[in-house]
């Protein structure tokens, strides 16, 4: 049994809480900004309702054994207000966010040896009524090590796969390559699956944008080759590439977006390595110029 707190109970946090709850082994606390009467998650196996302790004020937070942060990257600073109380006994903090900078993002508030970056492979939408719709299987990837294995153990018995890998950097960058090209659909304000024209020109832009990420990721030490980018472009052309794009959902709802975590980082690190990233740079510039 572990006392686990989920900070940020949106699409991903909701699914993580439902998975932990399904093990019937943990005492779960949901940390939200607004009161949450009940958490309802539509999963591939049916509807799950989680009724558990809900806190809305970081001042109420008490020490737990594990903290799972599932806010957007741009909300790191506000979610960090929960951490002093929740980690009072030194609990590890798993950060389930996109991008490759989980450690840097939370460095001001969490000791590196307590921090567990998580690559999330779950396609989830949060609907207007607050219902969370998990559209496919849940896979989480963490780094090999004591905390990575303990994180996997938390989810034992749930309908999820937790991969513990020696080569976490590659897992991070492979996910970013897909996420970075999703920004093209954010610019178009519709999912790739709604594009009428799936022609070679679009495939070429997706491929070249993903290749920028591959090049920067490789310079950072990820084991990626150009086939990673090709697979992303092929998936988008087949209409299977973006079942849920949380950045598109944010743009359509007028919320802030993870532009820096998904594309800005490629531009910034590309500059450091002398690698040109014109498509990512253009995407960042256009969205910023629109005030996003
Ligand atoms: N959705 C997907 O399919 C998917 C897939 C893979 C990875 N990801 C990544 O997972 C991360 C989370 O994405 P998401 O789609 O789950 O986002 P989301 O649905 O917007 O959920 C984020 C939640 O964090 C909450 N939050 C923000 N600041 C908070 C604070 N100070 N205290 C408590 N709660 C706070 C938000 O509260 P409010 O409800 O009050 O706004 C919201 O419920 C992102 O990095 C995303 O890129 C998402």
GROMACS .gro file of C-alpha atoms and ligand atoms in nm:
model
  340
    1UNK     CA    1   0.000   0.000   0.000
    2UNK     CA    2   0.121   0.348  -0.080
    3UNK     CA    3  -0.019   0.688  -0.001
    4UNK     CA    4  -0.018   0.847  -0.348
    5UNK     CA    5  -0.112   1.202  -0.441
    6UNK     CA    6  -0.201   1.304  -0.796
    7UNK     CA    7  -0.144   1.675  -0.859
    8UNK     CA    8  -0.329   1.797  -1.168
    9UNK     CA    9  -0.629   1.573  -1.226
   10UNK     CA   10  -0.701   1.647  -1.591
   11UNK     CA   11  -0.683   1.399  -1.877
   12UNK     CA   12  -0.362   1.220  -1.780
   13UNK     CA   13  -0.388   1.272  -1.404
   14UNK     CA   14  -0.741   1.133  -1.416
   15UNK     CA   15  -0.630   0.817  -1.595
   16UNK     CA   16  -0.332   0.772  -1.361
   17UNK     CA   17  -0.561   0.808  -1.058
   18UNK     CA   18  -0.807   0.555  -1.204
   19UNK     CA   19  -0.524   0.308  -1.273
   20UNK     CA   20  -0.387   0.344  -0.919
   21UNK     CA   21  -0.738   0.310  -0.777
   22UNK     CA   22  -0.797  -0.008  -0.980
   23UNK     CA   23  -0.516  -0.185  -0.794
   24UNK     CA   24  -0.721  -0.146  -0.472
   25UNK     CA   25  -0.389  -0.115  -0.289
   26UNK     CA   26  -0.336   0.257  -0.252
   27UNK     CA   27  -0.469   0.550  -0.054
   28UNK     CA   28  -0.513   0.819  -0.318
   29UNK     CA   29  -0.536   1.195  -0.276
   30UNK     CA   30  -0.644   1.410  -0.568
   31UNK     CA   31  -0.497   1.763  -0.561
   32UNK     CA   32  -0.699   1.999  -0.777
   33UNK     CA   33  -0.763   2.371  -0.809
   34UNK     CA   34  -1.140   2.327  -0.786
   35UNK     CA   35  -1.340   2.074  -0.582
   36UNK     CA   36  -1.387   1.745  -0.766
   37UNK     CA   37  -1.701   1.562  -0.653
   38UNK     CA   38  -1.625   1.247  -0.844
   39UNK     CA   39  -1.370   1.148  -1.103
   40UNK     CA   40  -1.522   0.965  -1.402
   41UNK     CA   41  -1.292   0.801  -1.653
   42UNK     CA   42  -1.417   0.623  -1.964
   43UNK     CA   43  -1.157   0.352  -2.022
   44UNK     CA   44  -1.136   0.089  -2.297
   45UNK     CA   45  -1.272  -0.156  -2.034
   46UNK     CA   46  -1.567   0.053  -1.921
   47UNK     CA   47  -1.648   0.353  -1.704
   48UNK     CA   48  -1.449   0.390  -1.382
   49UNK     CA   49  -1.562   0.618  -1.100
   50UNK     CA   50  -1.302   0.716  -0.845
   51UNK     CA   51  -1.422   0.844  -0.511
   52UNK     CA   52  -1.137   0.946  -0.290
   53UNK     CA   53  -0.992   1.230  -0.087
   54UNK     CA   54  -0.977   1.561  -0.272
   55UNK     CA   55  -0.775   1.865  -0.164
   56UNK     CA   56  -0.797   2.207  -0.324
   57UNK     CA   57  -0.549   2.402  -0.116
   58UNK     CA   58  -0.175   2.324  -0.104
   59UNK     CA   59  -0.178   2.435   0.263
   60UNK     CA   60  -0.387   2.120   0.340
   61UNK     CA   61  -0.130   1.885   0.185
   62UNK     CA   62   0.019   1.620   0.413
   63UNK     CA   63   0.311   1.386   0.356
   64UNK     CA   64   0.252   1.094   0.119
   65UNK     CA   65   0.474   0.813  -0.016
   66UNK     CA   66   0.451   0.911  -0.385
   67UNK     CA   67   0.354   1.227  -0.572
   68UNK     CA   68   0.246   1.209  -0.936
   69UNK     CA   69   0.238   1.547  -1.111
   70UNK     CA   70   0.027   1.552  -1.429
   71UNK     CA   71  -0.022   1.921  -1.496
   72UNK     CA   72   0.076   2.089  -1.818
   73UNK     CA   73   0.444   2.187  -1.844
   74UNK     CA   74   0.352   2.557  -1.822
   75UNK     CA   75   0.181   2.498  -1.485
   76UNK     CA   76   0.492   2.357  -1.316
   77UNK     CA   77   0.538   2.655  -1.088
   78UNK     CA   78   0.181   2.657  -0.957
   79UNK     CA   79   0.168   2.277  -0.914
   80UNK     CA   80   0.497   2.297  -0.723
   81UNK     CA   81   0.308   2.473  -0.442
   82UNK     CA   82   0.172   2.130  -0.348
   83UNK     CA   83   0.515   1.975  -0.309
   84UNK     CA   84   0.642   2.103   0.028
   85UNK     CA   85   0.347   1.944   0.211
   86UNK     CA   86   0.322   1.626   0.004
   87UNK     CA   87   0.697   1.558   0.008
   88UNK     CA   88   0.755   1.653   0.373
   89UNK     CA   89   0.884   1.298   0.436
   90UNK     CA   90   1.098   1.294   0.118
   91UNK     CA   91   0.848   1.129  -0.121
   92UNK     CA   92   0.960   1.081  -0.480
   93UNK     CA   93   0.789   1.300  -0.741
   94UNK     CA   94   0.693   1.143  -1.073
   95UNK     CA   95   0.642   1.404  -1.344
   96UNK     CA   96   0.407   1.278  -1.616
   97UNK     CA   97   0.439   1.546  -1.879
   98UNK     CA   98   0.545   1.582  -2.239
   99UNK     CA   99   0.876   1.729  -2.348
  100UNK     CA  100   1.230   1.632  -2.254
  101UNK     CA  101   1.300   1.875  -1.971
  102UNK     CA  102   1.114   1.725  -1.674
  103UNK     CA  103   1.427   1.743  -1.457
  104UNK     CA  104   1.516   2.100  -1.551
  105UNK     CA  105   1.154   2.213  -1.515
  106UNK     CA  106   1.118   2.086  -1.157
  107UNK     CA  107   1.477   2.147  -1.045
  108UNK     CA  108   1.384   2.455  -0.837
  109UNK     CA  109   1.148   2.247  -0.618
  110UNK     CA  110   1.253   1.880  -0.628
  111UNK     CA  111   1.592   1.724  -0.558
  112UNK     CA  112   1.714   1.538  -0.866
  113UNK     CA  113   1.741   1.209  -0.675
  114UNK     CA  114   1.370   1.234  -0.582
  115UNK     CA  115   1.249   1.312  -0.935
  116UNK     CA  116   1.110   1.049  -1.172
  117UNK     CA  117   1.039   1.176  -1.525
  118UNK     CA  118   0.767   0.976  -1.699
  119UNK     CA  119   0.700   0.943  -2.072
  120UNK     CA  120   0.325   0.905  -2.111
  121UNK     CA  121   0.177   0.705  -2.397
  122UNK     CA  122  -0.194   0.739  -2.336
  123UNK     CA  123  -0.441   0.899  -2.572
  124UNK     CA  124  -0.688   1.092  -2.356
  125UNK     CA  125  -0.945   1.369  -2.398
  126UNK     CA  126  -1.103   1.570  -2.121
  127UNK     CA  127  -1.458   1.655  -2.220
  128UNK     CA  128  -1.657   1.971  -2.142
  129UNK     CA  129  -1.848   1.798  -1.856
  130UNK     CA  130  -1.518   1.696  -1.698
  131UNK     CA  131  -1.542   1.331  -1.804
  132UNK     CA  132  -1.211   1.186  -1.906
  133UNK     CA  133  -1.204   0.961  -2.209
  134UNK     CA  134  -0.910   0.723  -2.236
  135UNK     CA  135  -0.906   0.620  -2.601
  136UNK     CA  136  -0.650   0.342  -2.596
  137UNK     CA  137  -0.402   0.146  -2.386
  138UNK     CA  138  -0.193   0.307  -2.114
  139UNK     CA  139   0.183   0.281  -2.139
  140UNK     CA  140   0.427   0.468  -1.914
  141UNK     CA  141   0.804   0.468  -1.954
  142UNK     CA  142   1.049   0.546  -1.673
  143UNK     CA  143   1.421   0.526  -1.626
  144UNK     CA  144   1.587   0.210  -1.488
  145UNK     CA  145   1.675   0.253  -1.120
  146UNK     CA  146   1.527   0.197  -0.775
  147UNK     CA  147   1.262   0.469  -0.810
  148UNK     CA  148   1.174   0.363  -1.165
  149UNK     CA  149   1.110   0.009  -1.042
  150UNK     CA  150   0.911   0.135  -0.741
  151UNK     CA  151   0.702   0.350  -0.976
  152UNK     CA  152   0.628   0.043  -1.189
  153UNK     CA  153   0.531  -0.148  -0.874
  154UNK     CA  154   0.271   0.119  -0.788
  155UNK     CA  155   0.080   0.025  -1.103
  156UNK     CA  156   0.110  -0.354  -1.064
  157UNK     CA  157  -0.231  -0.511  -1.119
  158UNK     CA  158  -0.370  -0.216  -1.316
  159UNK     CA  159  -0.450  -0.228  -1.686
  160UNK     CA  160  -0.132  -0.047  -1.783
  161UNK     CA  161   0.216  -0.127  -1.901
  162UNK     CA  162   0.507   0.039  -1.726
  163UNK     CA  163   0.832   0.010  -1.919
  164UNK     CA  164   1.153   0.057  -1.719
  165UNK     CA  165   1.434   0.136  -1.960
  166UNK     CA  166   1.810   0.193  -1.946
  167UNK     CA  167   1.783   0.427  -2.245
  168UNK     CA  168   1.530   0.677  -2.116
  169UNK     CA  169   1.674   0.963  -2.319
  170UNK     CA  170   1.578   0.791  -2.641
  171UNK     CA  171   1.225   0.728  -2.512
  172UNK     CA  172   1.189   1.100  -2.426
  173UNK     CA  173   1.310   1.221  -2.763
  174UNK     CA  174   1.114   0.965  -2.965
  175UNK     CA  175   0.795   1.091  -2.800
  176UNK     CA  176   0.897   1.454  -2.860
  177UNK     CA  177   0.945   1.387  -3.232
  178UNK     CA  178   0.578   1.291  -3.260
  179UNK     CA  179   0.458   1.573  -3.033
  180UNK     CA  180   0.656   1.838  -3.220
  181UNK     CA  181   0.486   1.759  -3.552
  182UNK     CA  182   0.144   1.767  -3.381
  183UNK     CA  183   0.195   2.145  -3.372
  184UNK     CA  184   0.115   2.155  -3.744
  185UNK     CA  185  -0.241   2.051  -3.662
  186UNK     CA  186  -0.245   2.313  -3.383
  187UNK     CA  187  -0.156   2.576  -3.644
  188UNK     CA  188  -0.436   2.447  -3.868
  189UNK     CA  189  -0.674   2.431  -3.568
  190UNK     CA  190  -0.789   2.079  -3.655
  191UNK     CA  191  -0.660   1.725  -3.606
  192UNK     CA  192  -0.466   1.566  -3.888
  193UNK     CA  193  -0.747   1.311  -3.919
  194UNK     CA  194  -0.977   1.597  -4.029
  195UNK     CA  195  -0.746   1.711  -4.309
  196UNK     CA  196  -0.921   1.652  -4.643
  197UNK     CA  197  -0.596   1.643  -4.831
  198UNK     CA  198  -0.331   1.400  -4.715
  199UNK     CA  199  -0.086   1.461  -4.994
  200UNK     CA  200   0.286   1.428  -5.038
  201UNK     CA  201   0.348   1.796  -4.963
  202UNK     CA  202   0.206   1.766  -4.612
  203UNK     CA  203   0.385   1.435  -4.556
  204UNK     CA  204   0.709   1.605  -4.653
  205UNK     CA  205   0.660   1.889  -4.403
  206UNK     CA  206   0.576   1.643  -4.123
  207UNK     CA  207   0.881   1.437  -4.211
  208UNK     CA  208   1.116   1.737  -4.221
  209UNK     CA  209   0.983   1.874  -3.893
  210UNK     CA  210   1.033   1.537  -3.725
  211UNK     CA  211   1.382   1.511  -3.877
  212UNK     CA  212   1.477   1.837  -3.704
  213UNK     CA  213   1.380   1.678  -3.373
  214UNK     CA  214   1.570   1.358  -3.458
  215UNK     CA  215   1.884   1.559  -3.536
  216UNK     CA  216   1.869   1.760  -3.212
  217UNK     CA  217   1.779   1.451  -3.009
  218UNK     CA  218   2.076   1.265  -3.157
  219UNK     CA  219   2.305   1.555  -3.066
  220UNK     CA  220   2.167   1.528  -2.710
  221UNK     CA  221   2.254   1.158  -2.699
  222UNK     CA  222   1.929   0.988  -2.803
  223UNK     CA  223   1.962   0.679  -3.021
  224UNK     CA  224   1.736   0.789  -3.304
  225UNK     CA  225   1.762   0.749  -3.678
  226UNK     CA  226   1.565   0.895  -3.965
  227UNK     CA  227   1.322   0.600  -3.964
  228UNK     CA  228   1.168   0.749  -3.644
  229UNK     CA  229   1.066   1.057  -3.842
  230UNK     CA  230   0.946   0.849  -4.136
  231UNK     CA  231   0.720   0.642  -3.910
  232UNK     CA  232   0.563   0.960  -3.767
  233UNK     CA  233   0.495   1.098  -4.116
  234UNK     CA  234   0.353   0.761  -4.230
  235UNK     CA  235   0.123   0.745  -3.925
  236UNK     CA  236  -0.014   1.093  -3.988
  237UNK     CA  237  -0.072   1.017  -4.355
  238UNK     CA  238  -0.264   0.702  -4.257
  239UNK     CA  239  -0.478   0.915  -4.023
  240UNK     CA  240  -0.360   0.727  -3.715
  241UNK     CA  241  -0.105   0.982  -3.597
  242UNK     CA  242  -0.305   1.204  -3.360
  243UNK     CA  243  -0.604   1.053  -3.191
  244UNK     CA  244  -0.577   1.312  -2.911
  245UNK     CA  245  -0.360   1.622  -2.920
  246UNK     CA  246  -0.374   1.807  -2.588
  247UNK     CA  247  -0.206   2.115  -2.736
  248UNK     CA  248  -0.476   2.140  -3.002
  249UNK     CA  249  -0.739   2.101  -2.728
  250UNK     CA  250  -0.570   2.384  -2.538
  251UNK     CA  251  -0.565   2.613  -2.841
  252UNK     CA  252  -0.930   2.548  -2.925
  253UNK     CA  253  -1.024   2.619  -2.562
  254UNK     CA  254  -0.817   2.941  -2.553
  255UNK     CA  255  -0.582   2.804  -2.285
  256UNK     CA  256  -0.203   2.848  -2.277
  257UNK     CA  257  -0.010   2.586  -2.473
  258UNK     CA  258   0.302   2.374  -2.428
  259UNK     CA  259   0.476   2.540  -2.724
  260UNK     CA  260   0.807   2.576  -2.548
  261UNK     CA  261   0.807   2.221  -2.409
  262UNK     CA  262   0.724   2.069  -2.748
  263UNK     CA  263   0.887   2.293  -3.012
  264UNK     CA  264   1.074   2.574  -2.836
  265UNK     CA  265   1.305   2.317  -2.677
  266UNK     CA  266   1.403   2.184  -3.021
  267UNK     CA  267   1.489   2.536  -3.136
  268UNK     CA  268   1.682   2.618  -2.816
  269UNK     CA  269   1.883   2.296  -2.806
  270UNK     CA  270   1.928   2.307  -3.185
  271UNK     CA  271   2.098   2.646  -3.147
  272UNK     CA  272   2.326   2.502  -2.881
  273UNK     CA  273   2.436   2.224  -3.118
  274UNK     CA  274   2.447   2.440  -3.434
  275UNK     CA  275   2.154   2.250  -3.591
  276UNK     CA  276   1.903   2.445  -3.800
  277UNK     CA  277   1.539   2.391  -3.700
  278UNK     CA  278   1.345   2.622  -3.937
  279UNK     CA  279   1.011   2.443  -3.922
  280UNK     CA  280   1.000   2.425  -3.544
  281UNK     CA  281   1.118   2.786  -3.529
  282UNK     CA  282   0.838   2.891  -3.763
  283UNK     CA  283   0.575   2.704  -3.559
  284UNK     CA  284   0.691   2.869  -3.236
  285UNK     CA  285   0.706   3.213  -3.398
  286UNK     CA  286   0.360   3.187  -3.555
  287UNK     CA  287   0.190   3.069  -3.236
  288UNK     CA  288   0.374   3.328  -3.025
  289UNK     CA  289   0.288   3.602  -3.274
  290UNK     CA  290  -0.079   3.512  -3.231
  291UNK     CA  291  -0.037   3.561  -2.858
  292UNK     CA  292  -0.066   3.190  -2.780
  293LIG     N1  293  -0.398   1.430  -2.305
  293LIG     C1  294  -0.319   1.342  -2.364
  293LIG     O1  295  -0.364   1.260  -2.447
  293LIG     C2  296  -0.171   1.339  -2.330
  293LIG     C3  297  -0.096   1.227  -2.375
  293LIG     C4  298   0.037   1.217  -2.337
  293LIG     C5  299   0.096   1.317  -2.261
  293LIG     N2  300   0.024   1.426  -2.224
  293LIG     C6  301   0.093   1.527  -2.143
  293LIG     O2  302   0.051   1.510  -2.008
  293LIG     C7  303   0.055   1.636  -1.940
  293LIG     C8  304  -0.084   1.665  -1.883
  293LIG     O3  305  -0.172   1.682  -1.993
  293LIG     P1  306  -0.330   1.669  -1.981
  293LIG     O4  307  -0.379   1.647  -2.120
  293LIG     O5  308  -0.366   1.574  -1.876
  293LIG     O6  309  -0.366   1.816  -1.935
  293LIG     P2  310  -0.504   1.869  -1.872
  293LIG     O7  311  -0.617   1.782  -1.912
  293LIG     O8  312  -0.509   2.014  -1.905
  293LIG     O9  313  -0.481   1.850  -1.717
  293LIG     C9  314  -0.393   1.927  -1.642
  293LIG    C10  315  -0.456   1.946  -1.507
  293LIG    O10  316  -0.364   2.015  -1.422
  293LIG    C11  317  -0.443   2.094  -1.340
  293LIG     N3  318  -0.365   2.196  -1.271
  293LIG    C12  319  -0.297   2.300  -1.324
  293LIG     N4  320  -0.239   2.373  -1.227
  293LIG    C13  321  -0.273   2.314  -1.110
  293LIG    C14  322  -0.247   2.342  -0.975
  293LIG     N5  323  -0.172   2.448  -0.939
  293LIG     N6  324  -0.297   2.261  -0.880
  293LIG    C15  325  -0.373   2.154  -0.913
  293LIG     N7  326  -0.402   2.122  -1.041
  293LIG    C16  327  -0.353   2.201  -1.137
  293LIG    C17  328  -0.548   2.153  -1.431
  293LIG    O11  329  -0.653   2.204  -1.355
  293LIG     P3  330  -0.782   2.278  -1.416
  293LIG    O12  331  -0.876   2.164  -1.448
  293LIG    O13  332  -0.826   2.363  -1.304
  293LIG    O14  333  -0.736   2.350  -1.537
  293LIG    C18  334  -0.584   2.029  -1.511
  293LIG    O15  335  -0.688   1.957  -1.448
  293LIG    C19  336   0.099   1.739  -2.045
  293LIG    O16  337   0.238   1.758  -2.037
  293LIG    C20  338   0.061   1.672  -2.177
  293LIG    O17  339   0.140   1.718  -2.286
  293LIG    C21  340  -0.110   1.438  -2.255
   0.00000   0.00000   0.00000
